[in-house]
XYZ file of C-alpha atoms in Angstrom:
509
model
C 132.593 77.641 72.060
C 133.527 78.808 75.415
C 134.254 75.653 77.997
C 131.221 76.448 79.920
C 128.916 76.505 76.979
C 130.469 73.070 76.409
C 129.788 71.973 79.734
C 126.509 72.980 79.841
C 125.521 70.531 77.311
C 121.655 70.889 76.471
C 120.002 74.302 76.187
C 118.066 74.911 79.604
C 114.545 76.376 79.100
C 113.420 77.950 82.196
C 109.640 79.165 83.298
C 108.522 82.263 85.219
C 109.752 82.237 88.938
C 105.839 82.654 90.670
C 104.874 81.993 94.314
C 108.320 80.664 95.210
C 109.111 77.842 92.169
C 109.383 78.055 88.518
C 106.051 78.030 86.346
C 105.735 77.652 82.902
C 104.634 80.530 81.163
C 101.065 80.433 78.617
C 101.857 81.805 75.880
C 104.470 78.852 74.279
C 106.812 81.786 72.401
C 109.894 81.302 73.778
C 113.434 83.929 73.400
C 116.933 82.319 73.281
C 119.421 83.470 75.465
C 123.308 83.837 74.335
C 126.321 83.685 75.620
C 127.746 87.868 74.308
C 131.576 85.874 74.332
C 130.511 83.565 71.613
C 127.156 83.998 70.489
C 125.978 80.286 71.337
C 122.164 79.879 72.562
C 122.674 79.028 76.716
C 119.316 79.050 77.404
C 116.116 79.560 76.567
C 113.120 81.536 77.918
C 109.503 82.482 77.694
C 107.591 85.804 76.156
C 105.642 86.427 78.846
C 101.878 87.103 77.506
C 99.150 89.380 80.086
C 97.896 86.432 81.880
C 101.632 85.531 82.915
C 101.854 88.976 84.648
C 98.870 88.799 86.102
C 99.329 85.626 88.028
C 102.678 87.271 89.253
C 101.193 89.770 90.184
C 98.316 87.920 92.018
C 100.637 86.252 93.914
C 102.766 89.454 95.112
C 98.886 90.890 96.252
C 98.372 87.598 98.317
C 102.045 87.746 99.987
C 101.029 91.371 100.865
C 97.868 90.858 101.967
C 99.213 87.673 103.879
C 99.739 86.617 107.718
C 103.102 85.185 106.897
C 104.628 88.278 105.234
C 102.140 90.844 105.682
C 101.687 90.384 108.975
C 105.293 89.809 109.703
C 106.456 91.752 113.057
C 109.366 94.153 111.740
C 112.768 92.563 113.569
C 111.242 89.329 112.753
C 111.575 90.958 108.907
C 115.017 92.174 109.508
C 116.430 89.205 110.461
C 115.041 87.147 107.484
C 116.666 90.093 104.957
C 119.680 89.428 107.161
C 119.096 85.940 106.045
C 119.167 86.644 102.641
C 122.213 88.298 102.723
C 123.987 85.491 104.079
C 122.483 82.733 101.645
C 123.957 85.296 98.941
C 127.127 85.761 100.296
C 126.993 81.425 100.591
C 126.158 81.548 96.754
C 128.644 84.283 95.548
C 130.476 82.031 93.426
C 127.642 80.284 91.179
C 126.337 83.975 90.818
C 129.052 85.710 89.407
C 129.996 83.186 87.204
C 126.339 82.814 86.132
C 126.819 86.498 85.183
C 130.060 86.393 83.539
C 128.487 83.696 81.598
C 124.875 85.444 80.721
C 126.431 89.062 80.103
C 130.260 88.784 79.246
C 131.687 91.205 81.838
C 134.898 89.943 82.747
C 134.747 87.425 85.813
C 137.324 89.752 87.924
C 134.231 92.272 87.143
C 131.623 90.871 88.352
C 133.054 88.858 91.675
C 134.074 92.629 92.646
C 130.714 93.970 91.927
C 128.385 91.053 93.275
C 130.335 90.524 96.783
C 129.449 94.186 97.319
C 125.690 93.031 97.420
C 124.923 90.942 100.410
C 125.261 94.345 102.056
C 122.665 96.275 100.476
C 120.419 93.812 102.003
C 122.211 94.303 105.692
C 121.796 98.010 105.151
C 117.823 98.010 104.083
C 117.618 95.427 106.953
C 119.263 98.333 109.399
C 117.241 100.797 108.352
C 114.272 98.651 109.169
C 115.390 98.664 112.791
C 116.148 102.089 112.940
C 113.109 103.294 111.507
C 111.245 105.794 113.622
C 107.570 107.209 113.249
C 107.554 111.268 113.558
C 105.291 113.235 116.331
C 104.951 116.614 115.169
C 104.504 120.018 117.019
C 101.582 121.633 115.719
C 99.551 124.361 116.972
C 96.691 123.498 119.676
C 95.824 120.681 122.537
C 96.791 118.186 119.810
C 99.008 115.054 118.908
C 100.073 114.604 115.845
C 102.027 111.243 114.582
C 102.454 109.476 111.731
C 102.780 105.805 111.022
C 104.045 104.457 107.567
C 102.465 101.590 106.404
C 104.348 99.685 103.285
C 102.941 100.912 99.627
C 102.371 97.375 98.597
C 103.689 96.072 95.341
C 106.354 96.755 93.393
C 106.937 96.332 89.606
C 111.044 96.651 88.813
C 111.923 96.135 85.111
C 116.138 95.595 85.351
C 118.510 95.918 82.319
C 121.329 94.018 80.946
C 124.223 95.813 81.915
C 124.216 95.146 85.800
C 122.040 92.325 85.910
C 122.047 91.640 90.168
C 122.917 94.593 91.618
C 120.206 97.055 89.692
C 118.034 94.615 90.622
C 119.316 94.214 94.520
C 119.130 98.172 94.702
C 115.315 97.487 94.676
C 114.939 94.303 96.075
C 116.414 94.845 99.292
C 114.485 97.743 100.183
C 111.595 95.672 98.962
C 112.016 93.276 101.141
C 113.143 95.363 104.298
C 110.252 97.250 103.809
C 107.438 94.664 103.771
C 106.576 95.158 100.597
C 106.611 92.713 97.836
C 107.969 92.417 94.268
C 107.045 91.158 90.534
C 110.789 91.212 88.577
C 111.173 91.567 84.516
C 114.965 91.174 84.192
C 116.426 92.085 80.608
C 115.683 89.330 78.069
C 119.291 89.171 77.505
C 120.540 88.582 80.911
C 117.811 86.716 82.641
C 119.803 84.006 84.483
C 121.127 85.247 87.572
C 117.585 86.641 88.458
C 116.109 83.341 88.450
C 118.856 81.839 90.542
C 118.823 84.372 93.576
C 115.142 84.128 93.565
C 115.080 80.134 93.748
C 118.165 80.863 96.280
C 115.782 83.233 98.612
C 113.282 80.665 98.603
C 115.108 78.074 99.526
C 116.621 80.115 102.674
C 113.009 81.128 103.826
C 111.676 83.924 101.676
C 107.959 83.588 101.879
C 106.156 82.616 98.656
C 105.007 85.448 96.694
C 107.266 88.089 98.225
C 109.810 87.746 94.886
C 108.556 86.770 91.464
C 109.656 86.952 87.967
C 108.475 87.559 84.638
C 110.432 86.891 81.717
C 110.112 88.436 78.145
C 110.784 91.037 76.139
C 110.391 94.916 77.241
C 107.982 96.162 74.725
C 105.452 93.131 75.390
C 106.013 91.643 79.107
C 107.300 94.818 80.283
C 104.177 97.066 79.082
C 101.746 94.612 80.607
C 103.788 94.529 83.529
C 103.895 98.710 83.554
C 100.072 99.751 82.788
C 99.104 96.480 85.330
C 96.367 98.511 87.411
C 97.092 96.736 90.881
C 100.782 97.715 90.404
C 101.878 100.671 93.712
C 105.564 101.019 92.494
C 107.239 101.260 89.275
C 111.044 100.870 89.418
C 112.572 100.405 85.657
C 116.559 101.199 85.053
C 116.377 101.513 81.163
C 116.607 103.931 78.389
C 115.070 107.028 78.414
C 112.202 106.806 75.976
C 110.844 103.496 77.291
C 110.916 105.251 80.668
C 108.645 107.732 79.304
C 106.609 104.916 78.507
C 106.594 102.886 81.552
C 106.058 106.466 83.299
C 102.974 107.404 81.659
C 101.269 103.625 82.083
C 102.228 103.329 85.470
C 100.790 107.274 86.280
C 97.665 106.044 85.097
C 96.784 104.029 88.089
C 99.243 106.815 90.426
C 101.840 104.325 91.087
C 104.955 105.318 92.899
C 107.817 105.559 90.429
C 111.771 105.501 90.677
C 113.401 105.525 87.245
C 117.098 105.644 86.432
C 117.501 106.320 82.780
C 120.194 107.490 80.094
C 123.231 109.302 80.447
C 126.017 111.280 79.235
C 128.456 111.696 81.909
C 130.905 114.685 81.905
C 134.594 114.851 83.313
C 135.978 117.500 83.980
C 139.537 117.302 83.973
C 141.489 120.589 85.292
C 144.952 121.380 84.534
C 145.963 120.901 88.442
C 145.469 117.694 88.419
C 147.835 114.541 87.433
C 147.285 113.190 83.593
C 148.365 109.514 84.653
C 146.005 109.759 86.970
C 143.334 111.448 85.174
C 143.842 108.959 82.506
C 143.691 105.668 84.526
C 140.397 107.157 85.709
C 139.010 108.298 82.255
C 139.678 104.519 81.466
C 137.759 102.668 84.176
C 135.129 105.014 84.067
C 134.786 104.385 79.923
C 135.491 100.961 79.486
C 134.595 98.998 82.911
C 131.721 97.168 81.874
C 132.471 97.652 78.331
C 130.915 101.388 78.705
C 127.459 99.719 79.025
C 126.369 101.949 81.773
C 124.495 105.008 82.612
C 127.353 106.893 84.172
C 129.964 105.737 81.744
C 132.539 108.670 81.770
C 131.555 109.300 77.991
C 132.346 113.089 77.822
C 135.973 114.128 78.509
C 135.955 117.690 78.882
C 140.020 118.448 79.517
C 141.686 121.630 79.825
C 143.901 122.663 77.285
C 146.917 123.345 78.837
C 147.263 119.322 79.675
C 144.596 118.226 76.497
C 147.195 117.039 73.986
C 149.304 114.914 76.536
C 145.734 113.271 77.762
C 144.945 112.896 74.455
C 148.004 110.660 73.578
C 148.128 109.126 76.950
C 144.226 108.057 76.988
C 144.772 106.695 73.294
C 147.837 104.341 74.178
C 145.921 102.998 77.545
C 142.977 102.065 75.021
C 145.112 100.438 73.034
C 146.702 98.859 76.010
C 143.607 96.907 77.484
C 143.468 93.505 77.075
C 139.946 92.097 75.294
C 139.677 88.298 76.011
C 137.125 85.826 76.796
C 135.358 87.197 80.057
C 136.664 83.735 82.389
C 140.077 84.132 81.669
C 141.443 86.060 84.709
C 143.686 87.917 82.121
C 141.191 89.672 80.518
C 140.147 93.514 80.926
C 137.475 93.833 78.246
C 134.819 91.816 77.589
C 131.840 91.763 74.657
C 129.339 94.300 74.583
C 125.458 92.790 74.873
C 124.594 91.683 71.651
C 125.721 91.921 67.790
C 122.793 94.680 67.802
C 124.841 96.763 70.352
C 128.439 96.252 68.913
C 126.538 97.697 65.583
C 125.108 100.291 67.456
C 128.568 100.859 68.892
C 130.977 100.710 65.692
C 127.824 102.897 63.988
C 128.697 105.365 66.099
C 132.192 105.376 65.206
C 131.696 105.972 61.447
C 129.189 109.118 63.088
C 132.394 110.832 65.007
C 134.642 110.004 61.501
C 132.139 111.957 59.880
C 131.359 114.714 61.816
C 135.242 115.373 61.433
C 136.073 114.420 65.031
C 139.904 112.856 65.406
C 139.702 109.107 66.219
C 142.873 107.819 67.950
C 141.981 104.649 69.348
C 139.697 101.723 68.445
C 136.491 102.561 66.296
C 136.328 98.686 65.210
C 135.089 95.507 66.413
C 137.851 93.192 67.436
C 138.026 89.219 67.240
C 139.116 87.082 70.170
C 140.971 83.684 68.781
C 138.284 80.736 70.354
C 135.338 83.280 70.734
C 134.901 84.397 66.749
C 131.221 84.437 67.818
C 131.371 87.286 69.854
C 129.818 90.488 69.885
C 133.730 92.247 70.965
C 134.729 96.157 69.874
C 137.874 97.637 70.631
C 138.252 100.634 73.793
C 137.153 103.952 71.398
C 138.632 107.129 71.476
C 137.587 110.368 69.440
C 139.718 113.795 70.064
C 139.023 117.507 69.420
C 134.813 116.629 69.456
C 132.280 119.825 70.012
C 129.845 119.790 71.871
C 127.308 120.120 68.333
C 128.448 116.393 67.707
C 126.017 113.670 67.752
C 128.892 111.825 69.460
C 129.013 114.600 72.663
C 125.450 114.754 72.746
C 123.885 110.596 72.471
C 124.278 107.774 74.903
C 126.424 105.445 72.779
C 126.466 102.454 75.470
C 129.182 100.703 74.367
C 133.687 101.496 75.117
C 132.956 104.911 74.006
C 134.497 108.079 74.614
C 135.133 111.177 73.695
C 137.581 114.445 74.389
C 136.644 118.058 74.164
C 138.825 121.255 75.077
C 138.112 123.920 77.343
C 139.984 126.515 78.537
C 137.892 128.058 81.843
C 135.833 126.846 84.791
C 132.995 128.670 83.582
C 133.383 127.008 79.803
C 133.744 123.473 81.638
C 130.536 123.907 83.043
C 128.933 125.436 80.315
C 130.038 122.087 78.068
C 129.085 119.494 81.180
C 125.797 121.143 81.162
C 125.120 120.548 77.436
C 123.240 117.820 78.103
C 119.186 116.956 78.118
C 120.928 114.448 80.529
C 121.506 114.709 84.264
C 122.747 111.241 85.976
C 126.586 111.394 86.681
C 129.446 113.968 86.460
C 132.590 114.091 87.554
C 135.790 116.590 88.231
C 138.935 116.220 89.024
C 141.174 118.771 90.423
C 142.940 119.242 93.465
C 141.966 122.519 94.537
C 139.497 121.607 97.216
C 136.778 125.259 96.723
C 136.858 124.494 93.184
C 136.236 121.327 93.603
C 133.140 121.850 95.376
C 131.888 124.951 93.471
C 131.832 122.936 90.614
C 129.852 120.020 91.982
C 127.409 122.679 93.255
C 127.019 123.849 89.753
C 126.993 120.900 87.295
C 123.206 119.397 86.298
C 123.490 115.363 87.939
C 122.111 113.811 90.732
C 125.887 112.090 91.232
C 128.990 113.643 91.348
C 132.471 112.136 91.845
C 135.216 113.708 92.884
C 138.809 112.662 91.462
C 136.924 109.101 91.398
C 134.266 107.342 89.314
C 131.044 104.618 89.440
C 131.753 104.606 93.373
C 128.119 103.787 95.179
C 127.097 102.967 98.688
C 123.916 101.529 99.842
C 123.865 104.753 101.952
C 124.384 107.092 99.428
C 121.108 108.191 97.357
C 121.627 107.147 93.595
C 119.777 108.799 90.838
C 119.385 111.819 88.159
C 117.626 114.852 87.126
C 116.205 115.950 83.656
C 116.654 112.959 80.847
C 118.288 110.658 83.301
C 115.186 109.877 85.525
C 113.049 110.710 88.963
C 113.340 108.938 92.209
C 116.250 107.730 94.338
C 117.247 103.964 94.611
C 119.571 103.707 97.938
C 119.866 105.845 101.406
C 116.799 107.046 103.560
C 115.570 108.575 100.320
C 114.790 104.951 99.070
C 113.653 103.210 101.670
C 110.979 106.180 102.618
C 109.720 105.661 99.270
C 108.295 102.170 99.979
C 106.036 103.509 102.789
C 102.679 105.598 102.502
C 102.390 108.087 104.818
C 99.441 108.463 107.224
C 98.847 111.526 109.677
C 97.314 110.749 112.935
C 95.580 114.089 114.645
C 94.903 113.497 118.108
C 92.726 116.183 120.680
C 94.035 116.249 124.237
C 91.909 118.802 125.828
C 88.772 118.198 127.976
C 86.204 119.701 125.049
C 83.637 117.296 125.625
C 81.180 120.802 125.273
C 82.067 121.306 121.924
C 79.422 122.285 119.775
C 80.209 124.650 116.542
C 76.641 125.024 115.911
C 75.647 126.471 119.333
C 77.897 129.794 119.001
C 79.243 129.432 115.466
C 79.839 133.334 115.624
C 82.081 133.041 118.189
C 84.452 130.145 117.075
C 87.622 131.706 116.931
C 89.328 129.014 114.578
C 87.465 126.597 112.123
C 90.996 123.776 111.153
């Protein structure tokens, strides 16, 4: 048993999070929560039934609706997201380590990736500031302006894989907008949800603006999709339930940002260092344990350099070190769940069958003190085509594969290859081909001679398979606002009168 699971003690059962404390939920069916590093229950938590979401989402209507949030003047807004930020950054520790502990990314991991949050929240805040209403030439003795008003509330279903931050892509532009939120975290990896929203509370977050509904996606999630007073649906997922989220939430015309699967492509060309290319083609498939949409899970290498990536990816594979996820040592944690690791190491009898080469990993691997744990070893499969099961599906696990080209124009056609669209990546240092290629390939991210980079600023979001919407940027934020159009007459016509000389009316609109 890991020496937090020891030091826990009792199993915790935790409640909804509803109009700023915890409730307990109706419906008495109740979903353990485990540690992925050694399998051991760490909590427990409740199936969320219809009337559950509903009083959620009655209390994100009230906030809305209310003096105290509603009515809140906008700087006086920005300075309580400001707020926020800084009772995050005050919390960093407890939260990573809650995360470490709930979803078995290494703790170097996820200190790197949370203390990069408190500053989504000072960017949404910023934007709130800066925001500007348009007035708008038109034709005529007329003023036109529009004023946004916020859309209301906001429904976000968050996975496992990146617990806070998918969630804090939302949230902060949630709350910098003046809108208000009803969370369903992943049943997996609940924890750290609960705590920032009983940490917000506590540093002045009205009641009602952030709730949370716990369960499971196919019951608390659909009732918390097809809810009819529901204005925004924001679910990070797979792709099929976001087809199914999608088509509830269109029935009442909600606003809807999803980020779904992906297949990521690299293209790796021949001008370009192999170290390097390989030290990238390793963070980019095995940070997180590959449990990500943009895991670099396509290596498409040219074949002038393709056998010496080949060997060099395979021995940096081998080379990472898989520990418990709180030892500082460690470079690979557990995947999810025993569910995923089978998914995973299913998978790898898939690419041995379809005759691809495996040269590293393909097996689950056991950590000495964490038998429990749901660990597989950095995978590797060589010389796969692009008919492969194992080119073309989102494995979600430390997955990868490596396919041959020989031209630009046969790189693109194989990064293309794809129902997918999320992330791609190239490296090469020749700067036009650099940015021809980007220009070319189907995602809504490309990297350039990097991988997973984000910024608050920068929109974030696919095309085709992977999704609609944009989380982050301008794009985001503008999403939380309706739009009204204000048409304002500035001449004198207080003789107007269509009826007396319709003939002559020389315009009707």
């Amino acid at each position: 048993m890991n020496a937090l699971d020891k030091a826990a003690g009792r199993v915790e059962e935790h409640g909804n999070f509803v109009d700023g404390a915890e409730v307990e939920a109706g419906t008495g069916e109740m979903i353990d929560v485990c540690n992925p590093a050694t399998g051991v229950v760490i909590a427990r938590i409740p199936n969320s039934g219809p009337a559950d979401v509903d009083r959620a989402m009655k209390s994100a209507r009230a906030a809305f609706e209310g003096r105290e949030w509603g009515g809140m003047d906008i700087r006086a807004r920005a300075r309580l997201v400001n707020r926020m930020a800084d009772a995050f950054e005050a919390n960093l520790d407890a939260l990573y380590r809650l995360e470490t502990l709930n979803n078995g990314r290494p703790v170097n991991e996820t200190r790197a990736q949370l203390a990069r949050l408190p500053d989504f929240f000072r960017y949404f805040a910023g934007l709130a500031l800066a925001r500007r209403d348009s007035v708008i030439p038109v034709e005529g003795p007329y003023l036109n302006y529009t004023l946004r008003k916020p859309i209301g509330v906001v429904a976000n279903c968050t996975p496992f894989n990146h617990p806070l931050m998918i969630m804090c892509k939302s949230l902060a532009a949630v709350l910098a907008s003046g809108c208000t939120t009803v969370v369903k975290p992943s049943e997996y990896t609940p924890l750290t949800t609960l705590k920032l929203a009983e940490i917000f509370s506590e540093a002045g977050l009205p009641k009602g603006v952030f709730n949370v509904v716990l369960g499971l996606g196919p019951t608390t999630g659909k009732h918390l999709a097809e809810h009819p007073d529901i204005n925004k649906l924001v679910l990070t997922g797979g792709t099929e339930a976001g087809r199914i989220a999608g088509a509830a939430a269109a029935r009442v015309f909600a606003h809807q940002t999803m980020e779904l699967g992906g297949k990521t492509p690299v293209m790796v060309f021949d001008d370009f260092d192999v170290d390097q290319a390989v030290n990238y083609a390793a963070f980019g498939a095995f940070i997180g344990a590959g449990q990500t949409c943009v895991c670099a899970s396509r290596h498409i290498v040219q074949a002038s350099v393709y056998d010496e990536f080949v060997e060099k990816l395979a021995a940096k594979a081998k080379s990472i070190r898989i520990g418990d996820p709180f030892d500082p040592a460690t470079q690979l944690g557990p995947v999810i769940s025993a569910k995923q690791r089978d998914r995973v190491l299913s998978y790898a009898g898939i690419g041995n069958g379809e005759g691809a080469r495996l040269v590293a990993g393909g097996v689950a691997a056991t950590v000495p003190g964490n038998e429990g744990g749901y660990f597989v070893e950095p995978t590797v499969f060589a010389d796969v085509s692009a008919t492969m099961r194992i080119f073309q599906e989102e494995v979600f696990g430390p997955f990868t594969s490596v396919t041959r080209f020989e031209t630009e124009e046969e790189a693109l056609r194989l990064a293309n290859d794809s129902p997918f669209g999320l992330a791609a990546a190239v490296r090469t240092r020749d700067v036009a081909r650099a940015h021809r290629v980007a220009g070319a390939v189907k995602a809504g991210i490309v990297w350039i001679n990097d991988h997973h980079r984000l910024d608050p600023a920068s929109p974030w979001g696919g095309v085709g398979d992977s999704g609609i919407g944009r989380e982050f940027g301008t794009e985001s934020f503008d999403d939380h606002f309706e739009v009204k159009s204000v048409m304002l007459g500035t001449a004198d016509r207080r003789d107007f009168d269509w009826y007396r000389d319709t003939a002559g009316q020389g315009r009707l609109n």
